[in-house]
Short mmCIF file of C-alpha atoms and ligand atoms in Angstrom, two decimals:
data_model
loop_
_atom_site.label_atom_id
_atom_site.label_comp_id
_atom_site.label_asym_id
_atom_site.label_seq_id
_atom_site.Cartn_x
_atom_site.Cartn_y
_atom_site.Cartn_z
CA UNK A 29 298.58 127.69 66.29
CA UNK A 30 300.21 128.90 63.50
CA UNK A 31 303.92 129.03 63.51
CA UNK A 32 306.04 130.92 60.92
CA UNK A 33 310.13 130.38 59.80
CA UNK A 34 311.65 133.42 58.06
CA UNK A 35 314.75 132.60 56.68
CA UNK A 36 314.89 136.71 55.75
CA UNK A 37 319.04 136.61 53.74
CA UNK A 38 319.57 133.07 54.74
CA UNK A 39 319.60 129.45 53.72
CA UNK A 40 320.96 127.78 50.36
CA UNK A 41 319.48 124.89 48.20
CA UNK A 42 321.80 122.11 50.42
CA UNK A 43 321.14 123.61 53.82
CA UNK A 44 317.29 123.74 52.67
CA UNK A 45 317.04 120.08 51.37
CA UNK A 46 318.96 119.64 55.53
CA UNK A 47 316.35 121.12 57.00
CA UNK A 48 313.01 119.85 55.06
CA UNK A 49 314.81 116.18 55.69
CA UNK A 50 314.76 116.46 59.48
CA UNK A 51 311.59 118.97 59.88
CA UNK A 52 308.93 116.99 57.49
CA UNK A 53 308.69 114.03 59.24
CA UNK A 54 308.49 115.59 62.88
CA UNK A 55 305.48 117.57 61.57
CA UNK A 56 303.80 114.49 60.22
CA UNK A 57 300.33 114.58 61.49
CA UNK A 58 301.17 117.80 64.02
CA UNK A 59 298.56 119.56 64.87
CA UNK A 60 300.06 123.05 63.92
CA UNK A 61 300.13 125.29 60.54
CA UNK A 62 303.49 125.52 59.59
CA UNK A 63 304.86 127.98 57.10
CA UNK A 64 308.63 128.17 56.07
CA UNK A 65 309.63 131.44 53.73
CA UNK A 66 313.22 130.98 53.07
CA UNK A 67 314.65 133.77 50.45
CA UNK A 68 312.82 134.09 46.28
CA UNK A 69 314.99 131.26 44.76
CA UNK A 70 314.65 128.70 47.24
CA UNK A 71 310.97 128.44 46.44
CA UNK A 72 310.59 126.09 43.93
CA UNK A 73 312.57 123.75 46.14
CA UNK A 74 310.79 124.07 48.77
CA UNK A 75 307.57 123.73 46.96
CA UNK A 76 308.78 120.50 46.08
CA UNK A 77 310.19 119.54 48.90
CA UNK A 78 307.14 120.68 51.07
CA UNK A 79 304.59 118.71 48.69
CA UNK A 80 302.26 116.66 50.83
CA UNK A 81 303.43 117.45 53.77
CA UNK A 82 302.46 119.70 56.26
CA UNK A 83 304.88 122.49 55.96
CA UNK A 84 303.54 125.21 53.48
CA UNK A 85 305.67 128.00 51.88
CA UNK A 86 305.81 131.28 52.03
CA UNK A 87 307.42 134.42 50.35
CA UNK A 88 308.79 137.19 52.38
CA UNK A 89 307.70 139.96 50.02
CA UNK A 90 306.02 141.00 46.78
CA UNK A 91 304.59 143.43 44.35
CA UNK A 92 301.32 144.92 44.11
CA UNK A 93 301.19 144.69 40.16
CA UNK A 94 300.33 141.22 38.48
CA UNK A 95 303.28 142.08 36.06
CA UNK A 96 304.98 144.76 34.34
CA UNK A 97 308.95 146.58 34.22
CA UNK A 98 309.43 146.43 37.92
CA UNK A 99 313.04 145.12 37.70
CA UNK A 100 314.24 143.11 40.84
CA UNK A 101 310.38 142.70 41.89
CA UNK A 102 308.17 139.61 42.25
CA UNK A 103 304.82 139.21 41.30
CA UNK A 104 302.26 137.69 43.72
CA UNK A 105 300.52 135.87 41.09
CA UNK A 106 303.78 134.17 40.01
CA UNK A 107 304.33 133.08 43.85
CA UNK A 108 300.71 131.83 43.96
CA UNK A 109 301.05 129.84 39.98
CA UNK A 110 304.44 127.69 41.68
CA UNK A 111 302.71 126.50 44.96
CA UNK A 112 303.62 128.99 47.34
CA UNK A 113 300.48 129.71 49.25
CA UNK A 114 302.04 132.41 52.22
CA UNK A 115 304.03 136.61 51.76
CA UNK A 116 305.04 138.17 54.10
CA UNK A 117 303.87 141.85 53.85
CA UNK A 118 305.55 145.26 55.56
CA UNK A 119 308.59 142.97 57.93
CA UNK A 120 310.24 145.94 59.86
CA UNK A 121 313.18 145.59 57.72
CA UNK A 122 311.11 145.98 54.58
CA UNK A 123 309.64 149.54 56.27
CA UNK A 124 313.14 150.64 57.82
CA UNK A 125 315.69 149.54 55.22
CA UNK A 126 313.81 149.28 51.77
CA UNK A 127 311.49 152.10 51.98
CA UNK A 128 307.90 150.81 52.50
CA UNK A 129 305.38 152.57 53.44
CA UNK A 130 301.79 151.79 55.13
CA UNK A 131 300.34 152.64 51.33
CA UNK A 132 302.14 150.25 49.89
CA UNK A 133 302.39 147.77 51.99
CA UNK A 134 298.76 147.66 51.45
CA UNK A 135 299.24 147.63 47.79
CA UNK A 136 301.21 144.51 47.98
CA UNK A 137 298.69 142.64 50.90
CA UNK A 138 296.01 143.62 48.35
CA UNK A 139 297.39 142.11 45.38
CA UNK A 140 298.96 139.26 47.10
CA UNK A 141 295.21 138.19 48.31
CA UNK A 142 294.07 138.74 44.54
CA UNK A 143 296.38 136.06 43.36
CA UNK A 144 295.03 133.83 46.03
CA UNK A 145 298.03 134.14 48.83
CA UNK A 146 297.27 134.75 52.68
CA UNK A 147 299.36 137.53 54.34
CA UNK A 148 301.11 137.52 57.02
CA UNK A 149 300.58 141.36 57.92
CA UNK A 150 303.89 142.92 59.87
CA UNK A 151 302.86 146.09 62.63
CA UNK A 152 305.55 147.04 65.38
CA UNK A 153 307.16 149.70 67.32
CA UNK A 154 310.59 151.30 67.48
CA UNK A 155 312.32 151.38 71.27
CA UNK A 156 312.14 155.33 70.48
CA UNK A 157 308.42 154.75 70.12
CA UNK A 158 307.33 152.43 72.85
CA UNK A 159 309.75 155.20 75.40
CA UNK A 160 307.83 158.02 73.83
CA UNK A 161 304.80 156.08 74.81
CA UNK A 162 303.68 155.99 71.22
CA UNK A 163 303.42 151.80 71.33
CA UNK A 164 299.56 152.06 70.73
CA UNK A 165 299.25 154.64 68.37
CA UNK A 166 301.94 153.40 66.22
CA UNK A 167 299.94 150.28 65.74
CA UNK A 168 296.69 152.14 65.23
CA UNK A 169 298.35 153.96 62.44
CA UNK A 170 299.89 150.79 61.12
CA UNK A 171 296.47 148.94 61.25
CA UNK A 172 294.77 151.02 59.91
CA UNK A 173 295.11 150.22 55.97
CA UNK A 174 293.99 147.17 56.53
CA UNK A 175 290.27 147.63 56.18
CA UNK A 176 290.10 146.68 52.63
CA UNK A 177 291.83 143.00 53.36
CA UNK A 178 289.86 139.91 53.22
CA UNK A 179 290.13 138.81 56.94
CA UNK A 180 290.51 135.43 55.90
CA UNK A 181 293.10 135.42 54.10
CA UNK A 182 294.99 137.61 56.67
CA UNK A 183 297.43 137.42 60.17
CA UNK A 184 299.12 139.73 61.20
CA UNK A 185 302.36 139.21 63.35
CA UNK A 186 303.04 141.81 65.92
CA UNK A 187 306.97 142.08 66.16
CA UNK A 188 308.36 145.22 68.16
CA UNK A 189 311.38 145.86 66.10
CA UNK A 190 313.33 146.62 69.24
CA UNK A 191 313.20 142.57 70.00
CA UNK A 192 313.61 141.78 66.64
CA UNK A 193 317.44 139.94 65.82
CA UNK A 194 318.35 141.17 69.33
CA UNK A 195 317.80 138.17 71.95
CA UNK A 196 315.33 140.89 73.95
CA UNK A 197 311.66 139.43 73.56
CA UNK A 198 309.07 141.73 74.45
CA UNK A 199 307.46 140.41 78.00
CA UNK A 200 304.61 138.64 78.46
CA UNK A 201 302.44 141.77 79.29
CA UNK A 202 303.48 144.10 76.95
CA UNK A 203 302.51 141.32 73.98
CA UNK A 204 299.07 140.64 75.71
CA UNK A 205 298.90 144.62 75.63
CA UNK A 206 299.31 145.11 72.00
CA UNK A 207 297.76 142.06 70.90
CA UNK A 208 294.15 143.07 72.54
CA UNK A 209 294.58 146.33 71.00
CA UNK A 210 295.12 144.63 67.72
CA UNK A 211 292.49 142.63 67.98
CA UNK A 212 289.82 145.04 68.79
CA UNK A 213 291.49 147.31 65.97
CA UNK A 214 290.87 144.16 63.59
CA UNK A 215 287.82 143.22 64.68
CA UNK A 216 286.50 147.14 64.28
CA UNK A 217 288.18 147.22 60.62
CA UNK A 218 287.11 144.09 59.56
CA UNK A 219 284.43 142.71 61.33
CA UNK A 220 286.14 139.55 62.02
CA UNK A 221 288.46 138.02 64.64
CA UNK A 222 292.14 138.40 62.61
CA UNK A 223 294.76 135.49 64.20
CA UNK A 224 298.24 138.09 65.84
CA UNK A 225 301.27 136.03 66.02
CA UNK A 226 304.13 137.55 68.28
CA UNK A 227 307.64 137.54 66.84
CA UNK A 228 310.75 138.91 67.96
CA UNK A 229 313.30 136.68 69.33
CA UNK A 230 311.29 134.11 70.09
CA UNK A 231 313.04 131.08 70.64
CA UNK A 232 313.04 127.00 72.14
CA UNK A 233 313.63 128.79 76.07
CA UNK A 234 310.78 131.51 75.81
CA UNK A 235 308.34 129.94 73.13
CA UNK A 236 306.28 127.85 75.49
CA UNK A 237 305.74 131.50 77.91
CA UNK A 238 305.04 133.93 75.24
CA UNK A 239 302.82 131.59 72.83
CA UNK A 240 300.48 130.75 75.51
CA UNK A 241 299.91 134.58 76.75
CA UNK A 242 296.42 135.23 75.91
CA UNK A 243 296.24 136.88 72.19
CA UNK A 244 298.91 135.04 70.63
CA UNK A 245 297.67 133.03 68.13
CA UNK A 246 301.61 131.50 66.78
CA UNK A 247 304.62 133.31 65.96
CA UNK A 248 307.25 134.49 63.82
CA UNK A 249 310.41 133.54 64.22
CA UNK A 250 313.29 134.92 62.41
CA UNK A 251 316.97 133.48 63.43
CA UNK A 252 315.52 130.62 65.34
CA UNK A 253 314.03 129.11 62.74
CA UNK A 254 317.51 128.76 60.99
CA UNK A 255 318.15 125.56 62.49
CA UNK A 256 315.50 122.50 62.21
CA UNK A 257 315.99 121.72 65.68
CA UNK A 258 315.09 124.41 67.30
CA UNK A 259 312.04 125.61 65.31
CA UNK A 260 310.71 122.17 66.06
CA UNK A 261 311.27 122.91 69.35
CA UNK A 262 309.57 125.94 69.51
CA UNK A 263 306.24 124.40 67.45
CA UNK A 264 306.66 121.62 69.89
CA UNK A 265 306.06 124.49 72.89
CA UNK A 266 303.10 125.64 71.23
CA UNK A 267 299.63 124.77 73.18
CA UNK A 268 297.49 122.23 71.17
CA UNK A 269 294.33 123.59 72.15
CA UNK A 270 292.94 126.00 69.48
CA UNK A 271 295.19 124.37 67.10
CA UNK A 272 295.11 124.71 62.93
CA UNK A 273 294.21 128.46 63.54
P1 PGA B 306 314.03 137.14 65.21
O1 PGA B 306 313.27 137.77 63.96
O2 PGA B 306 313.24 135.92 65.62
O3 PGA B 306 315.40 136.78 64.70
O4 PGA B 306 314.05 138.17 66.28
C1 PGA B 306 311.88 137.80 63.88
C2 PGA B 306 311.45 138.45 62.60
O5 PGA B 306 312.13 139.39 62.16
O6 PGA B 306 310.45 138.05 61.98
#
């Protein structure tokens, strides 16, 4: 199972060097993938930090060029030269707020698995969508870039932006719903079986339910993940069986 913390505007060097010292040695010898992507210049600290044990790092976005005058942008091969071995690619608030698109969300998945990183590949639906019945096709659309990604290097993380930040986690049905569909979609685009974490509001309470509904491979959680506590909580809810995948 594969569980992901993103810190998204969050964290600071003191609260990070908090949270590694309680977290590492819970996840000693865990049998989970752990990935922690706190904001761009927390990195190299939690490289360090993160060194040897079992919690890998992640980004939460990045370019699609190796380098060049993209001012305020980061370059995937820079992430992947300073340890960090996760991006996250296309979050809802990256598509609603800053403007990406499926095109380039591909751009930056492609490049980021060029420099060597694995994706973590957002899809979701508005509420307007999934009332207009849309849920599936928006996530045909949103899949369907993806053909060109190495399907090992790639997860993607199913989070219906209605449930994301708002304590409302999709049920266990309507994830087991989209998660088959994005799984056939996957398998169809890539030939391969693609891991599809849930996220949205996932937290200690409803962790143990929603990771073991059939499809859900780990999750991503956003504000829970804040405190050390209570994402160890929620990796501790995770089922051990199909574990380190
Ligand atoms: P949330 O965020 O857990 O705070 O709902 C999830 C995410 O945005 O990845």
């Amino acid at each position: 199972v594969l569980l992901a913390a993103n810190w998204k505007m969050y964290g600071s060097p003191s609260q990070l060097a908090a949270y590694c010292e309680e977290l590492l040695p819970k996840l000693e010898g865990g049998p989970h993938q752990v990935v922690l992507c706190p904001p761009f210049p927390l990195l190299p600290q939690a490289v360090m930090l993160c060194a040897g044990s079992e919690l890998a790092v992640g980004a939460q976005n990045c370019h699609w060029a190796r380098e060049g005058a993209f001012t305020g942008e980061v370059s995937p091969y820079l992430l992947a030269e300073m340890g960090v071995s996760w991006v996250i690619i296309a979050h809802s608030e990256r598509r609603k707020l800053f403007g990406e698109t499926d095109d380039t969300a591909l751009a930056r998945a492609k490049a980021a698995q060029e420099a060597g990183l694995s994706v973590i590949f957002c899809v979701g639906e508005t509420l307007a969508e999934r009332e207009g019945g849309e849920t599936l096709s928006v996530l045909q659309r949103q899949t369907a870039v993806l053909a060109g990604l190495d399907p090992q290097k790639l997860v993607i993380a199913y989070e219906p932006v209605w449930a994301i930040g708002t304590g409302h986690n999709a049920t266990p049905a309507q994830v087991a719903e989209a998660h088959a569909f994005i799984h056939e979609r996957l398998q169809e685009l890539t030939g391969q079986a693609v891991p599809v974490l849930y996220g949205g509001s996932v937290k200690p309470q409803n962790a143990g339910e929603l990771l073991a509904t059939p499809g859900v491979a780990g999750a991503l959680v956003g504000g829970a993940s804040l405190d050390a506590g209570s994402f160890f909580a929620i990796i501790q809810a995770a089922p051990v069986a199909g574990a380190k995948g």
